Amino acid sequence: MADFVIRRSPVKPCDCNLARSFELIGDRWMLLILRSAMYGVRRFDDFQAELDVPRSVLSARLAALVDSGIMERREYREEGQRARIEYPLTKMGNQLGLPFFAMTEWGDRWLAEGEPHFGLRSRANGQKLRVALVDERGRPVKPQDVQFVVDDKVWPPEEPDKARRKSR
Amino acid sequence: MADFVIRRSPVKPCDCNLARSFELIGDRWMLLILRSAMYGVRRFDDFQAELDVPRSVLSARLAALVDSGIMERREYREEGQRARIEYPLTKMGNQLGLPFFAMTEWGDRWLAEGEPHFGLRSRANGQKLRVALVDERGRPVKPQDVQFVVDDKVWPPEEPDKARRKSR
DNA sequence: AAGCCTGAGTTCAAAATATGGACTCATTGG
DNA sequence: CCAATGAGTCCATATTTTGAACTCAGGCTT
């Protein structure tokens, strides 16, 4: 796009909500724990066995997830069993489904070995679903039509011809 | 959903493309480097200054990104300058834009302090864009209508009544 | 009643990574 | 010739991770 050099991103990491998300969950174990959680895994030992994550790390990560409101720590009791703990996703946690599925599609496209195992489908008409950018009326938009906007201005800015004169 | 306990996810981490993606880029610095790269940052020292990442870590991460095909390491020369190195995103890297934007929306919703700075807009009609699940005809689908499918079967499976009898 | 099992952790030493700072090296501008 | 810049490397210290063993409580078995 821009053929002049961009030296800084227009949104400082510290007030970027994407960067903030990454601070919270941008860590291999976090992400893998959340992946399992999306599929319905809820118990300490089940996460541990599925991922083979060190128990101390799992313990720390679950605490952080609860702490940030992505999971909840809850006692439950199956009939005739003693009380146990489960870690279900909250609504906040569940809404990670969309970014995760977008990421899955990326993985399907670029990292797949064989056919993907997982997909989404419409209960209404059985069609396969995919992630897309849509406008306010819900109409999909072509990639070439997508513009970045930062604080209501288009990014990157048009190269002003001066750019060449007033160096750096 | 299911009120029986799910003890394993239906897609083993090792053949899950989401898990594979996380192995590759699921790390704080990776993700932050990619965030900056999406905005057009391309040079070693610029990443370093923007993120304040240790130079040795940056060096290792960029190598890994190049190695996995997400970035390219390229010499370039501005007129009258000596050759320099830049790390532009490849097509593979650029397509992380969609998952990243989905993640940004999640951050906007759950982590924001004040108004978000970043958004996408349609060049065609200037409307704000958002990420959505659409069916094969590009029609948005309501969250309640979304089903997980694993190897062509709905997940989680209906609870068979037997489930209670044949313990565990 | 004694022992066993399970889920949910905690503890701890050893190994792997990250951090911050100084250092290198090549090229170019003054 | 000197200083500056970009793109790294090197290294000692600090922090995290790992893996394994240990704890603790409640219920189940015999």
Short mmCIF file of C-alpha atoms (C1' of nucleotides) in Angstrom, two decimals:
data_model
loop_
_atom_site.label_atom_id
_atom_site.label_comp_id
_atom_site.label_asym_id
_atom_site.label_seq_id
_atom_site.Cartn_x
_atom_site.Cartn_y
_atom_site.Cartn_z
CA MET A 1 0.00 0.00 0.00
CA ALA A 2 1.97 2.94 1.29
CA ASP A 3 5.40 2.93 -0.25
CA PHE A 4 6.88 5.25 2.31
CA VAL A 5 8.18 3.65 5.46
CA ILE A 6 5.80 3.33 8.37
CA ARG A 7 7.79 3.58 11.54
CA ARG A 8 5.10 3.43 14.19
CA SER A 9 1.66 1.93 14.33
CA PRO A 10 -1.06 4.55 14.62
CA VAL A 11 -2.47 2.99 17.78
CA LYS A 12 -0.03 2.73 20.64
CA PRO A 13 0.05 -0.81 22.05
CA CYS A 14 -1.03 0.49 25.43
CA ASP A 15 -4.31 1.89 24.18
CA CYS A 16 -5.03 -0.82 21.68
CA ASN A 17 -7.74 -3.27 22.57
CA LEU A 18 -6.11 -5.91 20.44
CA ALA A 19 -2.88 -5.57 22.38
CA ARG A 20 -4.87 -5.65 25.61
CA SER A 21 -6.49 -8.91 24.53
CA PHE A 22 -3.10 -10.34 23.82
CA GLU A 23 -1.84 -9.38 27.26
CA LEU A 24 -4.71 -11.32 28.72
CA ILE A 25 -4.84 -14.47 26.66
CA GLY A 26 -1.85 -14.32 24.33
CA ASP A 27 0.02 -17.26 25.70
CA ARG A 28 0.22 -20.81 24.41
CA TRP A 29 -1.35 -22.51 27.42
CA MET A 30 -4.08 -19.92 27.80
CA LEU A 31 -5.08 -20.32 24.22
CA LEU A 32 -5.00 -24.09 24.34
CA ILE A 33 -6.99 -24.13 27.56
CA LEU A 34 -9.57 -21.86 25.97
CA ARG A 35 -9.71 -24.05 22.89
CA SER A 36 -10.59 -27.05 25.03
CA ALA A 37 -13.03 -24.97 27.03
CA MET A 38 -14.85 -24.01 23.83
CA TYR A 39 -15.46 -27.68 23.21
CA GLY A 40 -16.93 -28.06 26.68
CA VAL A 41 -14.06 -29.28 28.82
CA ARG A 42 -14.51 -27.83 32.31
CA ARG A 43 -12.50 -29.71 34.90
CA PHE A 44 -8.99 -29.29 36.17
CA ASP A 45 -7.86 -32.84 35.60
CA ASP A 46 -9.50 -33.00 32.19
CA PHE A 47 -7.65 -29.94 30.96
CA GLN A 48 -4.51 -31.39 32.43
CA ALA A 49 -4.91 -34.78 30.77
CA GLU A 50 -5.96 -33.37 27.43
CA LEU A 51 -3.20 -30.82 27.11
CA ASP A 52 -0.54 -32.37 29.27
CA VAL A 53 0.04 -28.97 30.79
CA PRO A 54 2.02 -28.87 34.05
CA ARG A 55 -0.45 -28.74 36.91
CA SER A 56 1.14 -25.67 38.40
CA VAL A 57 0.83 -23.79 35.14
CA LEU A 58 -2.76 -24.90 34.68
CA SER A 59 -3.55 -23.73 38.15
CA ALA A 60 -2.06 -20.31 37.49
CA ARG A 61 -3.74 -19.92 34.11
CA LEU A 62 -7.17 -20.90 35.35
CA ALA A 63 -6.83 -18.42 38.18
CA ALA A 64 -5.96 -15.70 35.67
CA LEU A 65 -8.89 -16.63 33.46
CA VAL A 66 -11.30 -16.49 36.38
CA ASP A 67 -9.75 -13.28 37.49
CA SER A 68 -10.27 -11.62 34.14
CA GLY A 69 -13.86 -12.82 33.89
CA ILE A 70 -13.39 -15.23 31.01
CA MET A 71 -14.11 -18.27 33.14
CA GLU A 72 -15.99 -18.86 36.29
CA ARG A 73 -14.94 -21.15 39.13
CA ARG A 74 -17.96 -23.00 40.36
CA GLU A 75 -18.75 -25.85 42.69
CA TYR A 76 -21.14 -28.41 41.39
CA ARG A 77 -22.35 -31.77 42.61
CA GLU A 78 -23.41 -34.76 40.61
CA GLU A 79 -25.96 -36.90 42.43
CA GLY A 80 -24.27 -39.03 45.06
CA GLN A 81 -20.89 -37.47 44.34
CA ARG A 82 -19.09 -35.01 46.46
CA ALA A 83 -18.83 -31.41 45.40
CA ARG A 84 -16.36 -30.72 42.63
CA ILE A 85 -15.07 -27.66 40.87
CA GLU A 86 -15.76 -26.72 37.28
CA TYR A 87 -14.53 -23.90 35.12
CA PRO A 88 -17.17 -22.96 32.57
CA LEU A 89 -16.74 -20.07 30.18
CA THR A 90 -18.64 -16.92 30.95
CA LYS A 91 -20.37 -14.95 28.23
CA MET A 92 -17.16 -12.99 27.82
CA GLY A 93 -15.33 -16.25 27.32
CA ASN A 94 -17.86 -17.64 24.92
CA GLN A 95 -17.57 -14.66 22.70
CA LEU A 96 -14.00 -15.63 21.98
CA GLY A 97 -15.63 -18.20 19.73
CA LEU A 98 -15.68 -15.84 16.76
CA PRO A 99 -12.01 -14.85 16.81
CA PHE A 100 -11.10 -18.45 17.48
CA PHE A 101 -13.12 -19.67 14.56
CA ALA A 102 -11.56 -17.04 12.32
CA MET A 103 -8.20 -18.31 13.48
CA THR A 104 -9.28 -21.87 12.77
CA GLU A 105 -10.14 -20.94 9.21
CA TRP A 106 -6.71 -19.39 8.85
CA GLY A 107 -5.14 -22.57 10.17
CA ASP A 108 -7.29 -24.66 7.81
CA ARG A 109 -6.02 -22.62 4.93
CA TRP A 110 -2.35 -22.39 5.80
CA LEU A 111 -1.44 -25.15 8.20
CA ALA A 112 -3.78 -28.01 7.42
CA GLU A 113 -2.64 -31.55 6.96
CA GLY A 114 -5.61 -33.31 5.45
CA GLU A 115 -9.20 -32.22 5.78
CA PRO A 116 -10.17 -30.08 8.75
CA HIS A 117 -12.17 -31.86 11.43
CA PHE A 118 -14.09 -28.90 12.71
CA GLY A 119 -16.61 -26.52 11.19
CA LEU A 120 -19.71 -24.51 11.88
CA ARG A 121 -23.11 -25.05 10.35
CA SER A 122 -26.41 -23.27 10.32
CA ARG A 123 -29.05 -25.10 12.29
CA ALA A 124 -31.66 -23.39 10.11
CA ASN A 125 -30.53 -24.57 6.69
CA GLY A 126 -27.56 -26.85 7.28
CA GLN A 127 -25.18 -24.67 5.30
CA LYS A 128 -21.53 -24.37 6.17
CA LEU A 129 -20.61 -21.13 7.85
CA ARG A 130 -17.57 -18.95 7.47
CA VAL A 131 -16.29 -15.73 8.95
CA ALA A 132 -16.66 -12.58 6.89
CA LEU A 133 -16.58 -8.81 7.13
CA VAL A 134 -20.03 -7.36 6.70
CA ASP A 135 -21.31 -3.80 6.52
CA GLU A 136 -24.04 -2.29 8.67
CA ARG A 137 -26.74 -4.06 6.68
CA GLY A 138 -24.98 -7.41 7.01
CA ARG A 139 -23.74 -7.49 3.43
CA PRO A 140 -20.33 -9.09 2.90
CA VAL A 141 -17.59 -6.78 1.68
CA LYS A 142 -14.77 -7.62 -0.67
CA PRO A 143 -11.24 -7.48 0.77
CA GLN A 144 -10.19 -4.72 -1.66
CA ASP A 145 -13.03 -2.60 -0.35
CA VAL A 146 -11.83 -2.69 3.23
CA GLN A 147 -10.19 0.40 4.69
CA PHE A 148 -8.46 0.81 8.02
CA VAL A 149 -9.75 3.73 10.04
CA VAL A 150 -7.90 5.17 13.02
CA ASP A 151 -9.59 7.91 15.01
CA ASP A 152 -11.89 8.54 12.04
CA LYS A 153 -9.03 8.94 9.59
CA VAL A 154 -8.03 6.50 6.90
CA TRP A 155 -4.83 4.57 7.53
CA PRO A 156 -2.28 4.64 6.06
CA PRO A 157 -2.61 8.29 5.07
CA GLU A 158 -2.03 9.18 1.44
CA GLU A 159 1.62 9.86 0.91
CA PRO A 160 1.90 13.62 0.86
CA ASP A 161 4.35 14.59 -1.87
CA LYS A 162 6.25 16.55 0.75
CA ALA A 163 7.09 13.29 2.42
CA ARG A 164 10.07 12.97 0.15
CA ARG A 165 11.37 16.46 0.83
CA LYS A 166 11.14 16.74 4.60
CA SER A 167 13.18 13.63 5.26
CA ARG A 168 12.12 11.08 7.95
CA MET B 1 -25.83 -27.13 26.30
CA ALA B 2 -24.82 -30.65 27.21
CA ASP B 3 -25.44 -31.22 30.87
CA PHE B 4 -23.29 -34.33 31.04
CA VAL B 5 -19.62 -33.79 31.63
CA ILE B 6 -17.40 -33.42 28.59
CA ARG B 7 -14.03 -34.83 29.45
CA ARG B 8 -12.17 -34.48 26.17
CA SER B 9 -12.47 -32.19 23.22
CA PRO B 10 -13.57 -33.98 20.06
CA VAL B 11 -10.54 -32.76 18.11
CA LYS B 12 -7.21 -33.75 19.58
CA PRO B 13 -4.92 -30.74 19.95
CA CYS B 14 -2.38 -32.35 17.67
CA ASP B 15 -4.69 -32.53 14.69
CA CYS B 16 -6.48 -29.27 15.34
CA ASN B 17 -5.63 -26.41 13.05
CA LEU B 18 -6.53 -23.93 15.75
CA ALA B 19 -4.03 -25.54 18.11
CA ARG B 20 -1.48 -25.55 15.31
CA SER B 21 -1.98 -21.84 14.79
CA PHE B 22 -1.44 -21.27 18.46
CA GLU B 23 1.81 -23.22 18.42
CA LEU B 24 3.00 -20.92 15.69
CA ILE B 25 1.90 -17.49 16.81
CA GLY B 26 0.37 -17.93 20.26
CA ASP B 27 2.90 -15.97 22.20
CA ARG B 28 2.75 -12.45 23.49
CA TRP B 29 5.63 -11.05 21.48
CA MET B 30 4.63 -12.83 18.29
CA LEU B 31 1.16 -11.44 18.52
CA LEU B 32 2.32 -7.93 19.32
CA ILE B 33 4.86 -8.01 16.52
CA LEU B 34 2.14 -9.13 14.13
CA ARG B 35 -0.18 -6.41 15.37
CA SER B 36 2.43 -3.79 14.52
CA ALA B 37 3.13 -5.49 11.21
CA MET B 38 -0.56 -5.26 10.29
CA TYR B 39 -0.29 -1.51 10.65
CA GLY B 40 2.69 -1.46 8.32
CA VAL B 41 5.71 -1.52 10.59
CA ARG B 42 8.44 -3.46 8.81
CA ARG B 43 11.86 -2.78 10.26
CA PHE B 44 13.78 -4.36 13.08
CA ASP B 45 14.48 -1.21 15.01
CA ASP B 46 10.97 0.07 14.55
CA PHE B 47 9.43 -3.05 16.03
CA GLN B 48 11.96 -2.83 18.80
CA ALA B 49 11.23 0.80 19.61
CA GLU B 50 7.48 0.44 19.38
CA LEU B 51 7.17 -2.65 21.53
CA ASP B 52 10.26 -2.34 23.67
CA VAL B 53 10.91 -6.01 23.06
CA PRO B 54 14.39 -7.30 23.89
CA ARG B 55 16.43 -7.35 20.71
CA SER B 56 17.38 -10.97 21.08
CA VAL B 57 13.74 -11.99 21.43
CA LEU B 58 12.74 -9.88 18.45
CA SER B 59 15.45 -11.46 16.42
CA ALA B 60 14.28 -14.96 17.31
CA ARG B 61 10.62 -14.17 16.70
CA LEU B 62 11.20 -12.58 13.32
CA ALA B 63 13.24 -15.60 12.30
CA ALA B 64 10.38 -17.88 13.32
CA LEU B 65 7.85 -15.77 11.45
CA VAL B 66 9.94 -15.83 8.29
CA ASP B 67 10.49 -19.49 8.74
CA SER B 68 6.80 -20.24 8.94
CA GLY B 69 6.02 -18.10 5.91
CA ILE B 70 4.10 -15.38 7.70
CA MET B 71 6.73 -12.75 7.02
CA GLU B 72 9.37 -12.31 4.42
CA ARG B 73 12.88 -11.01 5.00
CA ARG B 74 13.76 -8.70 2.18
CA GLU B 75 16.48 -6.25 1.29
CA TYR B 76 15.32 -2.94 -0.02
CA ARG B 77 16.98 0.31 -0.88
CA GLU B 78 15.59 3.79 -0.66
CA GLU B 79 17.11 6.12 -3.22
CA GLY B 80 20.53 7.26 -2.07
CA GLN B 81 20.38 5.04 1.00
CA ARG B 82 22.22 1.83 1.57
CA ALA B 83 20.40 -1.47 1.47
CA ARG B 84 18.29 -2.26 4.49
CA ILE B 85 16.21 -5.18 5.64
CA GLU B 86 12.46 -5.17 5.92
CA TYR B 87 9.99 -7.73 7.16
CA PRO B 88 6.72 -7.38 5.27
CA LEU B 89 3.81 -9.73 5.82
CA THR B 90 3.24 -12.33 3.16
CA LYS B 91 -0.24 -13.17 1.95
CA MET B 92 -0.38 -15.80 4.68
CA GLY B 93 0.49 -13.14 7.20
CA ASN B 94 -1.98 -10.64 5.84
CA GLN B 95 -4.81 -13.06 6.18
CA LEU B 96 -4.35 -12.97 9.91
CA GLY B 97 -6.15 -9.66 9.59
CA LEU B 98 -9.56 -11.25 9.95
CA PRO B 99 -8.90 -13.20 13.16
CA PHE B 100 -7.08 -10.19 14.54
CA PHE B 101 -9.95 -7.90 13.78
CA ALA B 102 -12.38 -10.35 15.36
CA MET B 103 -10.14 -10.31 18.40
CA THR B 104 -10.10 -6.51 18.34
CA GLU B 105 -13.88 -6.42 18.41
CA TRP B 106 -13.81 -8.74 21.40
CA GLY B 107 -11.35 -6.44 23.10
CA ASP B 108 -13.49 -3.42 22.24
CA ARG B 109 -16.44 -5.07 23.88
CA TRP B 110 -14.81 -6.49 26.99
CA LEU B 111 -11.61 -4.62 27.69
CA ALA B 112 -12.10 -1.15 26.32
CA GLU B 113 -11.31 1.98 28.22
CA GLY B 114 -12.93 4.75 26.28
CA GLU B 115 -13.78 4.64 22.62
CA PRO B 116 -11.83 2.30 20.39
CA HIS B 117 -9.34 3.95 18.07
CA PHE B 118 -9.40 1.41 15.31
CA GLY B 119 -12.06 0.18 12.92
CA LEU B 120 -12.71 -1.01 9.42
CA ARG B 121 -14.80 0.74 6.82
CA SER B 122 -16.10 -0.03 3.38
CA ARG B 123 -14.40 2.00 0.70
CA ALA B 124 -17.54 1.57 -1.42
CA ASN B 125 -20.12 3.07 0.88
CA GLY B 126 -18.23 4.26 3.94
CA GLN B 127 -20.11 1.99 6.31
CA LYS B 128 -18.51 0.53 9.40
CA LEU B 129 -17.60 -3.11 9.09
CA ARG B 130 -17.82 -5.91 11.58
CA VAL B 131 -17.01 -9.59 11.68
CA ALA B 132 -19.87 -12.05 11.31
CA LEU B 133 -20.65 -15.66 10.54
CA VAL B 134 -22.28 -15.97 7.16
CA ASP B 135 -23.71 -18.94 5.30
CA GLU B 136 -22.76 -20.04 1.81
CA ARG B 137 -24.79 -17.24 0.25
CA GLY B 138 -23.17 -14.65 2.47
CA ARG B 139 -26.15 -14.17 4.72
CA PRO B 140 -25.41 -13.49 8.38
CA VAL B 141 -26.51 -16.17 10.82
CA LYS B 142 -27.81 -15.65 14.33
CA PRO B 143 -25.66 -17.04 17.15
CA GLN B 144 -28.42 -19.42 18.29
CA ASP B 145 -28.45 -20.91 14.82
CA VAL B 146 -24.81 -21.90 14.89
CA GLN B 147 -23.91 -25.56 15.35
CA PHE B 148 -20.49 -27.10 15.89
CA VAL B 149 -19.71 -29.91 13.48
CA VAL B 150 -16.87 -32.37 14.03
CA ASP B 151 -16.17 -34.89 11.30
CA ASP B 152 -19.65 -34.25 9.92
CA LYS B 153 -21.36 -34.90 13.23
CA VAL B 154 -22.98 -32.34 15.47
CA TRP B 155 -21.11 -31.51 18.66
CA PRO B 156 -21.87 -31.98 21.46
CA PRO B 157 -23.86 -35.13 20.72
CA GLU B 158 -27.32 -35.41 22.21
CA GLU B 159 -27.09 -36.96 25.63
CA PRO B 160 -28.06 -40.59 25.12
CA ASP B 161 -30.21 -41.65 28.08
CA LYS B 162 -27.80 -44.51 28.63
CA ALA B 163 -25.16 -41.99 29.51
CA ARG B 164 -26.40 -42.05 33.07
CA ARG B 165 -26.39 -45.83 33.37
CA LYS B 166 -22.97 -46.72 31.98
CA SER B 167 -21.04 -44.72 34.57
CA ARG B 168 -18.10 -42.41 33.68
"C1'" DA C 1 -12.98 -49.49 60.16
"C1'" DA C 2 -9.06 -49.47 57.00
"C1'" DG C 3 -7.57 -48.73 52.88
"C1'" DC C 4 -8.20 -47.07 48.04
"C1'" DC C 5 -9.52 -43.80 44.56
"C1'" DT C 6 -10.44 -39.35 42.54
"C1'" DG C 7 -10.42 -34.43 41.82
"C1'" DA C 8 -8.14 -30.42 42.72
"C1'" DG C 9 -4.67 -28.55 43.85
"C1'" DT C 10 0.56 -27.17 46.10
"C1'" DT C 11 5.59 -27.58 46.49
"C1'" DC C 12 10.15 -27.76 44.87
"C1'" DA C 13 14.51 -28.50 42.32
"C1'" DA C 14 16.27 -28.44 37.68
"C1'" DA C 15 15.93 -26.73 32.96
"C1'" DA C 16 14.63 -23.46 29.62
"C1'" DT C 17 13.60 -18.60 28.35
"C1'" DA C 18 13.51 -13.84 28.84
"C1'" DT C 19 15.59 -9.53 30.02
"C1'" DG C 20 18.65 -5.52 29.69
"C1'" DG C 21 22.83 -3.88 28.36
"C1'" DA C 22 26.87 -3.66 25.98
"C1'" DC C 23 29.06 -4.76 21.81
"C1'" DT C 24 29.70 -5.55 16.53
"C1'" DC C 25 29.78 -4.47 11.79
"C1'" DA C 26 28.83 -2.24 7.48
"C1'" DT C 27 27.48 1.88 5.10
"C1'" DT C 28 26.73 6.60 4.52
"C1'" DG C 29 26.38 11.51 5.49
"C1'" DG C 30 28.94 15.54 7.04
"C1'" DC D 1 37.94 11.03 9.35
"C1'" DC D 2 34.14 10.98 12.56
"C1'" DA D 3 29.49 10.18 13.95
"C1'" DA D 4 25.17 8.05 13.16
"C1'" DT D 5 22.11 4.41 11.85
"C1'" DG D 6 20.16 -0.19 11.09
"C1'" DA D 7 20.40 -4.77 12.09
"C1'" DG D 8 21.82 -7.68 14.61
"C1'" DT D 9 24.85 -10.79 18.39
"C1'" DC D 10 26.56 -11.90 23.07
"C1'" DC D 11 26.23 -12.58 27.81
"C1'" DA D 12 25.24 -12.57 32.77
"C1'" DT D 13 21.25 -12.31 35.57
"C1'" DA D 14 16.28 -12.89 36.55
"C1'" DT D 15 12.06 -15.12 35.74
"C1'" DT D 16 9.18 -18.92 34.13
"C1'" DT D 17 8.37 -23.56 33.00
"C1'" DT D 18 8.70 -28.22 33.67
"C1'" DG D 19 8.03 -32.65 35.77
"C1'" DA D 20 7.48 -35.17 39.65
"C1'" DA D 21 6.12 -35.93 43.98
"C1'" DC D 22 3.16 -34.67 47.68
"C1'" DT D 23 -1.32 -33.09 50.09
"C1'" DC D 24 -6.01 -33.12 51.37
"C1'" DA D 25 -10.89 -34.17 51.60
"C1'" DG D 26 -14.79 -37.05 50.61
"C1'" DG D 27 -16.81 -41.08 49.14
"C1'" DC D 28 -16.58 -46.10 47.94
"C1'" DT D 29 -15.17 -51.01 48.87
"C1'" DT D 30 -14.51 -54.88 51.54
#
